[in-house]
XYZ file of C-alpha atoms in Angstrom:
167
model
C 78.258 103.179 73.113
C 79.776 105.176 70.343
C 82.994 103.138 70.575
C 81.260 99.804 70.343
C 79.449 101.080 67.297
C 82.946 101.862 65.800
C 84.104 98.520 66.255
C 81.074 97.062 65.065
C 81.406 99.317 61.959
C 85.089 98.229 61.261
C 84.106 94.486 61.683
C 81.139 94.952 59.305
C 83.173 96.614 56.574
C 85.914 93.858 57.051
C 88.539 96.310 57.783
C 92.057 94.481 58.244
C 93.957 97.387 59.460
C 93.101 100.662 61.416
C 95.308 103.691 61.848
C 94.889 106.789 63.930
C 96.925 109.804 65.097
C 98.352 109.517 68.687
C 95.856 111.640 70.770
C 97.169 110.992 74.228
C 94.633 109.448 76.603
C 91.759 109.969 74.168
C 92.863 106.965 71.934
C 93.357 104.587 74.813
C 89.857 103.151 74.836
C 89.881 102.617 71.171
C 93.342 100.953 71.191
C 91.993 98.698 74.134
C 88.802 97.846 72.008
C 90.701 97.174 68.884
C 93.199 94.974 70.747
C 90.563 93.122 72.375
C 89.069 92.368 68.850
C 92.175 91.057 67.449
C 92.158 93.952 64.922
C 95.459 95.236 63.645
C 95.960 98.821 64.338
C 98.851 101.415 64.238
C 99.080 104.536 66.329
C 101.090 107.032 64.539
C 102.818 110.138 65.558
C 101.171 113.221 64.114
C 104.644 114.769 63.564
C 105.715 111.716 61.289
C 102.677 112.100 59.093
C 103.216 115.853 58.917
C 106.810 115.076 57.441
C 105.304 112.914 54.558
C 104.367 114.621 51.271
C 101.053 115.656 50.626
C 98.313 117.947 51.969
C 96.915 117.224 55.330
C 94.013 119.298 56.920
C 91.581 118.429 60.031
C 88.896 118.002 57.304
C 90.368 115.085 55.437
C 92.447 113.663 58.289
C 90.953 110.204 57.933
C 91.173 109.899 54.285
C 94.877 111.194 54.357
C 95.783 108.525 57.032
C 94.130 105.698 55.053
C 95.937 106.825 51.831
C 99.382 106.499 53.731
C 98.343 103.349 55.508
C 97.577 101.313 52.217
C 101.362 101.561 50.759
C 102.736 101.272 54.436
C 104.130 104.732 54.690
C 102.977 105.098 58.411
C 105.392 104.294 61.101
C 103.505 102.814 64.199
C 104.402 104.211 67.518
C 105.167 101.710 70.130
C 102.292 100.503 72.128
C 103.078 98.005 74.966
C 101.034 94.826 75.159
C 98.184 94.716 77.772
C 100.106 93.054 80.602
C 103.117 95.473 80.257
C 100.508 98.598 80.263
C 98.910 97.171 83.470
C 102.264 96.545 85.091
C 103.220 100.184 84.203
C 100.268 101.557 85.529
C 100.562 99.463 88.816
C 104.074 100.571 89.398
C 103.148 104.299 88.564
C 100.451 103.947 91.187
C 102.693 102.255 93.773
C 105.275 105.210 93.365
C 102.666 107.790 93.600
C 101.460 106.009 96.896
C 105.098 106.026 98.233
C 105.570 109.656 97.256
C 102.382 110.544 99.116
C 103.483 108.789 102.279
C 106.642 110.692 102.357
C 104.882 113.955 101.930
C 102.605 112.879 105.020
C 105.752 111.725 107.042
C 107.335 115.160 106.274
C 104.120 117.283 107.065
C 103.864 115.241 110.486
C 107.563 116.046 111.281
C 107.211 119.601 110.541
C 103.810 119.842 112.820
C 105.879 118.204 115.534
C 108.952 120.547 115.248
C 106.377 123.537 115.064
C 105.179 122.303 118.461
C 108.758 122.011 119.615
C 108.801 118.151 119.771
C 112.245 117.167 118.181
C 111.246 113.387 117.739
C 113.021 113.241 114.403
C 116.472 114.089 116.283
C 115.939 111.040 118.498
C 114.300 108.332 116.264
C 115.339 107.390 112.613
C 111.515 106.969 111.780
C 108.997 109.391 113.191
C 106.282 106.672 111.767
C 107.833 103.717 113.473
C 106.097 101.703 116.319
C 107.997 103.423 119.183
C 107.587 106.745 117.594
C 103.726 106.399 117.312
C 103.575 104.950 120.763
C 105.520 108.062 122.050
C 103.236 110.392 120.105
C 100.060 108.626 121.232
C 101.303 109.074 124.842
C 102.265 112.806 124.203
C 98.591 113.363 122.746
C 97.190 111.718 125.837
C 98.990 114.312 127.951
C 102.280 112.542 128.920
C 105.172 114.899 129.162
C 107.771 112.909 131.450
C 110.737 112.226 129.423
C 111.368 109.095 131.121
C 108.046 107.651 130.638
C 108.142 108.482 126.942
C 111.527 106.792 126.567
C 109.787 103.757 128.023
C 107.949 103.307 124.963
C 111.242 102.578 123.161
C 111.330 99.160 121.396
C 113.875 96.862 119.650
C 116.786 99.170 118.043
C 115.582 102.270 119.976
C 115.387 100.334 123.330
C 118.934 98.707 122.831
C 120.342 102.294 122.241
C 118.654 103.531 125.376
C 119.837 100.833 127.593
C 123.421 101.192 126.181
C 123.373 105.102 126.793
C 122.350 104.254 130.483
C 125.314 101.768 131.066
C 127.830 104.472 129.703
C 129.138 106.842 132.659
């Protein structure tokens, strides 16, 4: 609600430009609203502002930023456009899911090895179709190696058949 009031205030006072310090994730909602309203905005690095001459304290931050903005003394930080931000978020989320999947696979393999089931030394992917079928059979109580080997499919089955033919 406060952010919408802020945008209304900016429009009511016919501000053409808005500048603010980069504040990590706290400034994102403001940037999104300013962008949606078509208001020119600059997100500036605090270190850049501190390097400019003049006094700056927390009390008069906004006045100081406005004084620097008017003559164009502020250098805007790069803010990707909305499409690029959304794509970045999607790619980061996908990467985190892939990393979590790998952690789960490693945990499963560790549990199996702790139970003296060396499935990882027999198959290339312990979460593959053949492996999952074998694990399901083991969970159901099957312990006959021949029966477990019968769950091999595709590449694993060809390897198994090839090993049987070699004397």
